[in-house]
Coordinates of C-alpha atoms and ligand atoms in Angstrom, one line a residue:
M43 CA 89.1 83.0 74.6
Q44 CA 90.4 84.7 71.5
S45 CA 92.4 88.0 71.6
A46 CA 91.1 90.7 69.3
D47 CA 94.3 91.4 67.4
T48 CA 96.7 89.3 65.3
I49 CA 100.3 89.2 66.5
A50 CA 103.5 88.4 64.6
A51 CA 107.1 88.0 65.4
V52 CA 110.3 86.4 64.3
A53 CA 110.5 83.2 66.5
T54 CA 114.1 82.2 65.7
A55 CA 117.1 83.9 67.3
P56 CA 118.5 87.0 65.4
G57 CA 121.5 86.5 63.2
R58 CA 122.3 84.2 60.4
G59 CA 120.8 80.7 60.2
G60 CA 119.8 78.1 57.7
I61 CA 116.1 78.7 58.5
G62 CA 114.3 81.6 60.1
V63 CA 110.7 81.2 61.4
I64 CA 108.0 83.9 61.6
R65 CA 105.0 83.1 63.6
V66 CA 101.6 84.8 63.3
S67 CA 98.7 84.1 65.7
G68 CA 95.2 85.6 65.7
K69 CA 91.6 85.2 65.1
E70 CA 91.2 84.4 61.4
L71 CA 94.3 84.2 59.3
G72 CA 92.7 83.3 56.0
A73 CA 93.0 86.8 54.5
I74 CA 96.6 87.4 55.6
T75 CA 97.5 83.9 54.2
L76 CA 95.8 84.6 50.9
S77 CA 97.6 88.0 50.4
L78 CA 100.9 86.6 51.5
L79 CA 100.9 83.3 49.6
N80 CA 98.3 83.8 47.0
K81 CA 96.7 80.5 48.1
S82 CA 94.9 78.9 51.0
L83 CA 96.6 76.3 53.2
L84 CA 95.4 73.0 54.3
P85 CA 95.6 72.5 58.1
R86 CA 98.9 71.1 59.4
Q87 CA 100.3 70.4 55.9
A88 CA 103.7 71.8 54.9
S89 CA 103.4 73.7 51.7
L90 CA 106.3 75.1 49.7
S91 CA 105.3 78.7 49.0
N92 CA 106.4 82.0 47.7
F93 CA 106.1 84.7 50.3
L94 CA 104.9 87.8 48.5
A95 CA 105.4 91.5 48.9
G96 CA 102.5 94.0 48.3
D97 CA 103.5 94.5 44.7
G98 CA 103.5 90.7 44.0
S99 CA 107.3 90.4 44.0
V100 CA 108.8 87.4 46.0
I101 CA 110.3 88.2 49.4
D102 CA 111.4 84.7 50.1
Q103 CA 110.5 81.1 49.3
G104 CA 109.9 78.6 52.1
I105 CA 107.5 76.4 53.9
A106 CA 104.2 77.6 55.2
L107 CA 102.2 75.8 57.8
F108 CA 98.7 76.6 59.1
F109 CA 97.4 75.4 62.5
P110 CA 93.7 76.3 62.8
A111 CA 92.3 77.1 66.3
P112 CA 92.1 75.5 68.7
H113 CA 94.8 73.0 67.8
S114 CA 97.8 75.2 67.9
F115 CA 100.4 76.4 70.5
T116 CA 98.4 79.6 71.3
G117 CA 94.9 78.0 70.8
E118 CA 94.3 80.5 68.0
D119 CA 94.8 80.3 64.3
V120 CA 98.6 80.1 63.8
L121 CA 100.5 80.6 60.6
E122 CA 104.2 79.7 60.5
L123 CA 106.5 80.8 57.8
Q124 CA 109.8 79.0 57.5
G125 CA 112.0 81.1 55.3
H126 CA 115.8 81.6 55.0
G127 CA 117.4 82.7 58.3
G128 CA 118.9 86.0 57.4
N129 CA 118.1 89.2 59.2
A130 CA 117.1 91.3 56.2
V131 CA 114.8 88.7 54.8
M132 CA 113.2 88.0 58.1
Q133 CA 112.6 91.7 58.7
R134 CA 111.1 92.2 55.3
L135 CA 108.7 89.2 55.8
L136 CA 107.8 90.5 59.3
K137 CA 107.1 94.0 57.9
R138 CA 104.8 92.4 55.3
C139 CA 102.8 90.6 58.0
L140 CA 102.5 93.9 59.8
E141 CA 101.3 95.6 56.6
L142 CA 98.6 93.0 56.4
G143 CA 97.2 93.9 59.8
A144 CA 99.2 92.0 62.4
R145 CA 101.0 93.9 65.1
L146 CA 104.4 93.1 66.6
A147 CA 104.0 90.6 69.5
E148 CA 105.2 91.6 72.9
P149 CA 107.7 89.4 74.7
G150 CA 106.0 86.1 75.8
E151 CA 102.7 87.1 74.2
F152 CA 102.3 83.8 72.3
T153 CA 102.8 81.8 75.5
R154 CA 100.6 84.2 77.3
R155 CA 97.8 83.5 74.8
A156 CA 98.5 79.8 75.2
F157 CA 98.0 80.2 79.0
L158 CA 94.8 82.3 78.6
N159 CA 93.4 79.7 76.1
D160 CA 94.1 76.9 78.6
K161 CA 96.7 75.2 76.5
L162 CA 99.2 75.5 79.3
D163 CA 99.0 76.3 83.0
L164 CA 101.1 79.1 84.5
A165 CA 103.9 76.7 85.8
Q166 CA 104.1 75.1 82.4
A167 CA 104.2 78.5 80.7
E168 CA 107.1 79.6 82.9
S169 CA 108.9 76.4 82.1
V170 CA 108.9 77.3 78.4
A171 CA 111.1 80.3 79.2
D172 CA 113.2 78.2 81.6
L173 CA 113.7 75.6 78.9
I174 CA 114.9 78.2 76.5
D175 CA 117.2 79.7 79.1
A176 CA 118.5 76.4 80.5
A177 CA 122.3 76.6 80.6
S178 CA 122.9 73.0 81.6
E179 CA 121.6 69.5 80.6
E180 CA 120.2 69.1 84.1
A181 CA 118.4 72.4 84.0
A182 CA 117.0 71.6 80.5
K183 CA 115.8 68.1 81.8
S184 CA 114.0 69.6 84.8
A185 CA 112.4 72.4 82.7
I186 CA 111.0 69.9 80.1
R187 CA 109.6 67.8 83.0
S188 CA 107.8 70.9 84.3
L189 CA 106.6 71.8 80.7
Q190 CA 105.2 68.3 80.3
G191 CA 103.1 68.9 83.3
E192 CA 104.8 66.8 86.0
F193 CA 105.1 69.7 88.4
S194 CA 101.5 70.8 87.8
R195 CA 100.3 67.2 88.3
A196 CA 102.1 66.9 91.6
I197 CA 100.4 70.2 92.7
H198 CA 97.0 69.1 91.5
E199 CA 97.3 65.8 93.4
I200 CA 97.8 67.7 96.6
V201 CA 95.1 70.3 95.8
D202 CA 92.6 67.5 95.1
S203 CA 93.5 65.8 98.4
L204 CA 93.1 69.2 100.2
I205 CA 89.7 69.7 98.6
N206 CA 88.5 66.2 99.6
L207 CA 89.6 66.7 103.2
R208 CA 88.0 70.2 103.2
M209 CA 84.7 68.6 102.1
L210 CA 84.8 66.2 105.0
V211 CA 85.6 69.0 107.6
E212 CA 83.0 71.3 106.1
A213 CA 80.4 68.5 106.2
C214 CA 81.1 68.3 109.9
I215 CA 80.6 72.0 110.4
D216 CA 77.3 71.9 108.5
F217 CA 76.1 68.8 110.3
P218 CA 77.4 69.4 113.9
D219 CA 75.7 66.2 115.2
E220 CA 78.3 64.1 113.3
D221 CA 81.2 66.2 114.8
V222 CA 84.6 64.9 115.6
D223 CA 83.7 61.2 115.7
F224 CA 82.8 61.4 112.0
L225 CA 86.2 62.9 111.2
E226 CA 87.9 60.2 113.1
A227 CA 86.0 57.5 111.3
A228 CA 87.0 59.1 108.0
D229 CA 90.6 59.2 109.1
A230 CA 90.9 62.9 108.6
L231 CA 94.3 63.1 110.3
G232 CA 95.6 60.2 108.3
K233 CA 94.6 62.0 105.2
L234 CA 96.3 65.2 106.4
G235 CA 99.4 63.1 107.1
K236 CA 99.4 61.9 103.4
I237 CA 99.1 65.5 102.3
E238 CA 102.0 66.5 104.4
T239 CA 104.2 63.8 103.0
L240 CA 103.3 64.6 99.4
H241 CA 103.9 68.3 100.0
Q242 CA 107.3 67.8 101.7
R243 CA 108.4 65.7 98.7
L244 CA 107.2 68.3 96.3
L245 CA 108.9 71.1 98.1
A246 CA 112.2 69.2 98.2
N247 CA 112.0 68.6 94.5
A248 CA 111.1 72.2 93.8
R249 CA 114.1 73.4 95.9
Q250 CA 116.4 71.2 93.8
G251 CA 114.9 72.8 90.7
R252 CA 115.4 76.3 92.1
L253 CA 119.0 75.4 92.7
L254 CA 119.4 74.3 89.1
R255 CA 117.8 77.5 87.9
E256 CA 119.4 80.0 90.1
G257 CA 122.6 78.4 91.5
I258 CA 124.3 79.4 94.7
H259 CA 126.6 82.3 95.6
V260 CA 129.9 81.2 97.0
V261 CA 132.5 83.7 98.4
L262 CA 136.2 82.8 98.8
V263 CA 137.7 84.5 101.8
G264 CA 141.0 84.2 103.8
Q265 CA 144.2 85.9 104.5
P266 CA 146.3 87.3 101.7
N267 CA 148.4 84.7 99.8
V268 CA 146.5 81.6 100.9
G269 CA 145.5 80.8 97.3
K270 CA 142.0 82.2 96.8
S271 CA 142.6 83.4 93.3
S272 CA 144.4 80.2 92.5
L273 CA 141.4 78.2 93.7
L274 CA 139.1 80.3 91.6
N275 CA 141.2 79.7 88.5
Q276 CA 141.3 76.0 89.3
L277 CA 137.5 75.8 89.7
A278 CA 136.9 77.8 86.5
G279 CA 139.6 75.9 84.5
D280 CA 140.9 79.3 83.3
E281 CA 143.2 82.1 84.4
V282 CA 140.4 84.5 85.3
A283 CA 142.1 86.1 88.4
I284 CA 145.7 87.4 88.8
V285 CA 147.9 85.2 90.9
T286 CA 151.2 86.4 92.3
P287 CA 153.4 85.6 95.4
I288 CA 152.7 89.1 96.5
A289 CA 150.3 89.3 99.5
G290 CA 147.5 91.6 98.7
T291 CA 147.3 90.9 94.9
T292 CA 143.5 90.8 94.6
R293 CA 141.8 94.1 95.2
D294 CA 138.5 94.1 93.3
T295 CA 136.2 91.2 93.7
V296 CA 136.4 88.8 90.7
R297 CA 133.3 86.8 89.7
E298 CA 133.1 83.6 87.8
E299 CA 130.3 81.3 87.1
I300 CA 131.0 77.6 87.1
E301 CA 128.9 74.5 86.9
I302 CA 129.2 71.3 89.0
Y303 CA 127.1 68.4 87.7
G304 CA 124.8 71.0 86.1
V305 CA 124.4 73.1 89.2
P306 CA 125.5 76.7 88.7
F307 CA 127.9 78.2 91.3
H308 CA 128.6 81.9 91.2
I309 CA 132.0 82.1 92.7
I310 CA 133.5 85.4 94.1
D311 CA 137.2 85.8 94.7
T312 CA 138.0 88.6 97.1
A313 CA 140.8 90.7 98.5
G314 CA 142.8 88.9 101.3
L315 CA 141.8 90.0 104.8
R316 CA 144.4 91.7 107.0
E317 CA 145.2 95.0 108.8
T318 CA 146.5 97.4 106.2
S319 CA 147.4 101.1 105.9
C320 CA 147.0 101.0 102.1
E321 CA 143.9 102.9 101.1
V322 CA 143.3 100.8 97.9
E323 CA 143.7 97.5 99.7
Q324 CA 141.4 98.7 102.5
I325 CA 138.7 99.4 99.8
G326 CA 139.2 95.9 98.5
I327 CA 138.8 94.5 102.0
N328 CA 135.6 96.4 102.5
R329 CA 134.3 94.9 99.3
T330 CA 135.2 91.4 100.6
W331 CA 132.9 92.0 103.6
A332 CA 130.2 93.3 101.3
A333 CA 130.5 90.1 99.2
V334 CA 130.3 88.0 102.3
E335 CA 127.0 89.6 103.3
K336 CA 125.4 88.6 100.0
A337 CA 126.9 85.0 99.8
S338 CA 125.0 81.8 100.6
L339 CA 128.2 79.9 101.3
A340 CA 131.7 80.8 102.3
L341 CA 134.9 79.0 101.6
L342 CA 137.5 80.0 104.1
L343 CA 140.9 79.3 102.6
L344 CA 143.8 78.5 104.9
D345 CA 147.5 77.5 104.3
A346 CA 147.7 73.8 105.1
R347 CA 151.2 74.3 106.4
E348 CA 150.1 76.6 109.1
G349 CA 146.7 75.2 110.1
V350 CA 144.1 77.5 111.7
T351 CA 146.0 80.6 112.9
P352 CA 144.7 83.3 115.2
S353 CA 144.2 85.5 112.2
D354 CA 142.1 82.7 110.6
Q355 CA 140.1 82.4 113.8
S356 CA 139.4 86.1 113.8
I357 CA 138.1 86.0 110.2
L358 CA 136.0 83.0 111.1
S359 CA 134.5 84.8 114.1
R360 CA 133.6 87.8 111.9
L361 CA 131.6 85.7 109.3
P362 CA 127.8 85.9 109.8
P363 CA 126.8 83.1 112.2
Q364 CA 124.1 81.7 109.8
L365 CA 126.5 81.5 106.8
P366 CA 127.6 77.9 106.1
V367 CA 131.4 77.8 106.0
L368 CA 133.7 75.2 104.5
Q369 CA 137.4 75.3 105.5
V370 CA 139.7 74.7 102.6
F371 CA 143.3 73.9 103.6
N372 CA 145.3 74.8 100.5
K373 CA 148.9 74.1 99.3
T374 CA 148.8 70.4 100.3
D375 CA 151.6 69.8 97.7
L376 CA 153.9 71.5 100.2
I377 CA 153.3 69.2 103.1
P378 CA 153.9 65.5 103.3
H379 CA 150.8 64.1 105.0
F380 CA 147.2 65.3 104.9
S381 CA 143.8 63.8 104.7
G382 CA 141.3 64.5 102.0
Q383 CA 138.5 65.8 104.2
E384 CA 137.3 65.9 107.8
E385 CA 134.6 67.2 110.1
K386 CA 135.5 68.7 113.5
A387 CA 133.0 70.3 115.9
G388 CA 130.5 70.7 113.1
V389 CA 133.1 72.5 110.8
A390 CA 133.8 70.7 107.6
S391 CA 137.3 70.9 106.1
V392 CA 138.8 69.8 102.8
Y393 CA 142.4 69.6 101.7
V394 CA 143.4 70.8 98.3
S395 CA 146.2 72.0 96.2
A396 CA 144.8 74.8 94.0
K397 CA 148.1 74.9 92.1
R398 CA 148.1 71.2 91.1
G399 CA 144.3 70.5 91.3
D400 CA 144.6 67.8 94.0
G401 CA 141.4 67.3 96.0
M402 CA 139.1 69.1 93.6
D403 CA 136.7 66.1 93.3
I404 CA 136.2 66.1 97.1
L405 CA 135.7 69.9 97.0
H406 CA 133.1 69.6 94.2
D407 CA 131.2 67.0 96.2
R408 CA 131.3 69.1 99.3
L409 CA 130.1 72.2 97.5
L410 CA 127.2 70.3 96.0
N411 CA 126.4 68.9 99.4
L412 CA 126.5 72.3 101.1
A413 CA 124.4 73.8 98.3
G414 CA 121.7 71.3 99.2
W415 CA 122.0 69.2 96.0
Q416 CA 120.8 65.8 97.1
Q417 CA 120.1 63.9 93.9
T418 CA 121.0 63.5 90.3
G419 CA 118.2 65.8 89.5
E420 CA 115.8 63.1 88.5
G421 CA 112.9 64.3 90.5
A422 CA 113.7 68.0 90.3
F423 CA 111.2 70.5 88.9
M424 CA 112.3 73.7 87.4
A425 CA 111.0 75.9 90.2
R426 CA 111.2 79.6 90.6
E427 CA 111.4 81.7 93.8
R428 CA 107.7 82.4 93.3
H429 CA 106.9 78.7 93.4
I430 CA 109.0 78.1 96.5
R431 CA 107.4 80.9 98.3
A432 CA 103.9 79.5 97.5
L433 CA 104.9 76.0 98.5
E434 CA 106.3 77.3 101.8
L435 CA 103.2 79.3 102.4
A436 CA 101.1 76.2 101.7
A437 CA 103.3 74.3 104.2
T438 CA 102.6 76.9 106.9
H439 CA 98.9 76.5 106.4
I440 CA 99.0 72.7 106.3
G441 CA 100.9 72.9 109.6
A442 CA 98.3 75.3 111.1
A443 CA 95.6 72.9 109.9
R444 CA 97.1 70.2 112.0
K445 CA 97.4 72.4 115.0
N446 CA 93.8 73.5 114.7
C447 CA 92.3 70.1 113.8
Q448 CA 90.0 70.2 116.8
Q449 CA 88.5 73.6 115.9
L450 CA 86.7 72.7 112.7
E451 CA 86.2 76.2 111.3
F452 CA 89.9 77.0 111.6
F453 CA 90.9 73.5 110.3
A454 CA 88.8 74.1 107.1
E455 CA 90.1 77.6 106.7
E456 CA 93.7 76.6 106.8
L457 CA 93.1 73.8 104.3
K458 CA 91.5 76.4 102.0
L459 CA 94.4 78.8 102.4
A460 CA 96.9 76.0 101.6
Q461 CA 94.8 75.2 98.5
V462 CA 94.8 78.8 97.3
A463 CA 98.6 79.1 97.8
L464 CA 99.2 76.0 95.7
S465 CA 96.8 77.0 93.0
S466 CA 98.6 80.3 92.5
I467 CA 101.5 78.2 91.1
T468 CA 99.5 76.8 88.3
G469 CA 97.7 80.1 87.8
E470 CA 94.2 79.4 89.0
F471 CA 94.3 82.3 91.4
S472 CA 96.7 84.8 89.8
A473 CA 96.4 88.5 89.5
D474 CA 96.9 90.2 86.2
D475 CA 100.0 92.1 87.3
L476 CA 101.6 88.8 88.2
L477 CA 100.9 87.6 84.6
G478 CA 102.4 90.8 83.2
E479 CA 105.5 90.3 85.3
I480 CA 106.0 86.7 84.2
F481 CA 105.4 87.1 80.5
S482 CA 107.4 90.3 80.1
R483 CA 110.6 88.3 80.8
F484 CA 110.1 86.1 77.8
C485 CA 111.8 86.7 74.5
I486 CA 109.8 88.1 71.6
G487 CA 108.4 85.4 69.4
K488 CA 107.7 83.0 72.2
Ligands
LIG625 N1 152.7 75.4 96.2 C1 151.5 75.9 96.0 N2 151.4 77.3 95.9 C2 150.2 77.8 95.7 C3 149.0 77.1 95.8 N3 148.0 77.9 95.6 C4 148.5 79.1 95.5 N4 149.8 79.1 95.5 C5 150.7 80.2 95.4 O1 150.5 81.1 96.4 C6 150.7 82.5 96.0 C7 149.4 83.3 96.2 O2 148.4 82.7 95.5 P1 147.1 83.6 95.2 O3 146.1 82.7 94.5 O4 147.4 84.8 94.5 O5 146.6 83.9 96.6 P2 145.4 84.8 97.1 O6 144.8 84.2 98.3 O7 144.5 85.1 96.0 O8 146.2 86.2 97.5 P3 145.6 87.7 97.6 O9 144.9 88.0 96.3 O10 146.8 88.4 97.8 O11 144.7 87.7 98.8 C8 151.0 82.3 94.5 O12 152.4 82.4 94.4 C9 150.5 81.0 94.1 O13 151.2 80.4 93.0 C10 149.1 75.6 96.0 O14 148.2 74.9 96.0 N5 150.4 75.2 96.1
LIG626 MG1 143.9 86.8 95.1

């Protein structure tokens, strides 16, 4: 499939750089190439060229590369111009390409064409953007794994197994004489069990990838003066929040993003919780509760010298029951004996000194653990919320297939629905508006 119009964009980041790249993709680029370079190019051979303006003057000198369809990123003819990476020169060169009949590419349009021309499936196309956006080594590793097709292969493996099982079940529906005995002989339930195992592993790896991509929101709560802001500063390795011995120092919520082993944590420091007649402090406290509502994990800070006081108990009881809580006993430098961590009645506790940095390794491990990070990231696929939802939907249908395995029509139907849910990840069943949504978030030139 070839799009009607030729698109062009600067593919490198704006600003100064040694090299800047302009990419042109379209049906037949011979005419543009000839006008721009005053020569034709051999496929895939770097050619030192003058890039020419309409009046024949030289805009820039650089390397031109031609990738004829279908052996290019987009699957169309692609011309790549590597010039000098300055804004003015790149813009002049781009303008010249537009004069010669190209139009400015929309965000993600090159990758969209690659998808439409079957060079990539949808999950791979999304991982192009995720690789560009990856903020940590772990995130970049899992994005390249998805781009190279590992995630898609894992999905196809399950889809193929679902199709095979469906064929068996549908054969039974079509030839009712064979019926359930035939399915037993073919070990249909054993095959379903293998699908369940593969699917659970895939979902776990995808959840790890989502964690790498999106991180987790952690709120620091506690009474005034227990050291919430000090802990934020210690976690961030920077003086981001004001710390004073005055109770009620923090009023506005302070947000900071940190990374632990490549997993992003969005940490929110809040106003200490207590009864107050001060209007400003009360507004801060209201904001604390609003931040708690949005968090996925709460750290309840306590003064290690005091233990859990009735005020702490009252905060604990007001936290949403489904919100995981880690108790952090702070200021251990002020007491002689303490243990690094403990777990009592299902509540995990760690002991730290936010001031000195003691106990931070244990806190890091605990945070990773509570966030659901289970591995070094080796099996993780850079998954998005959309993928997780589709995988969870497929899990529901696989579960329903098992429940209905004696009613063959339902059994077959649930297998089919699981297959459709999984295929939406790689783009075999995707509506146009979904494609628009996905590609519009790319940068221009990709
Ligand atoms: N000795 C010691 N002092 C600490 C520690 N952590 C915090 N402090 C001190 O406790 C006081 C309060 O610290 P903050 O970090 O401002 O406490 P907070 O919980 O943010 O307080 P509010 O913003 O008022 O709610 C400051 O004087 C800190 O230096 C610690 O681990 N050891
Ligand atoms: Mg504070």
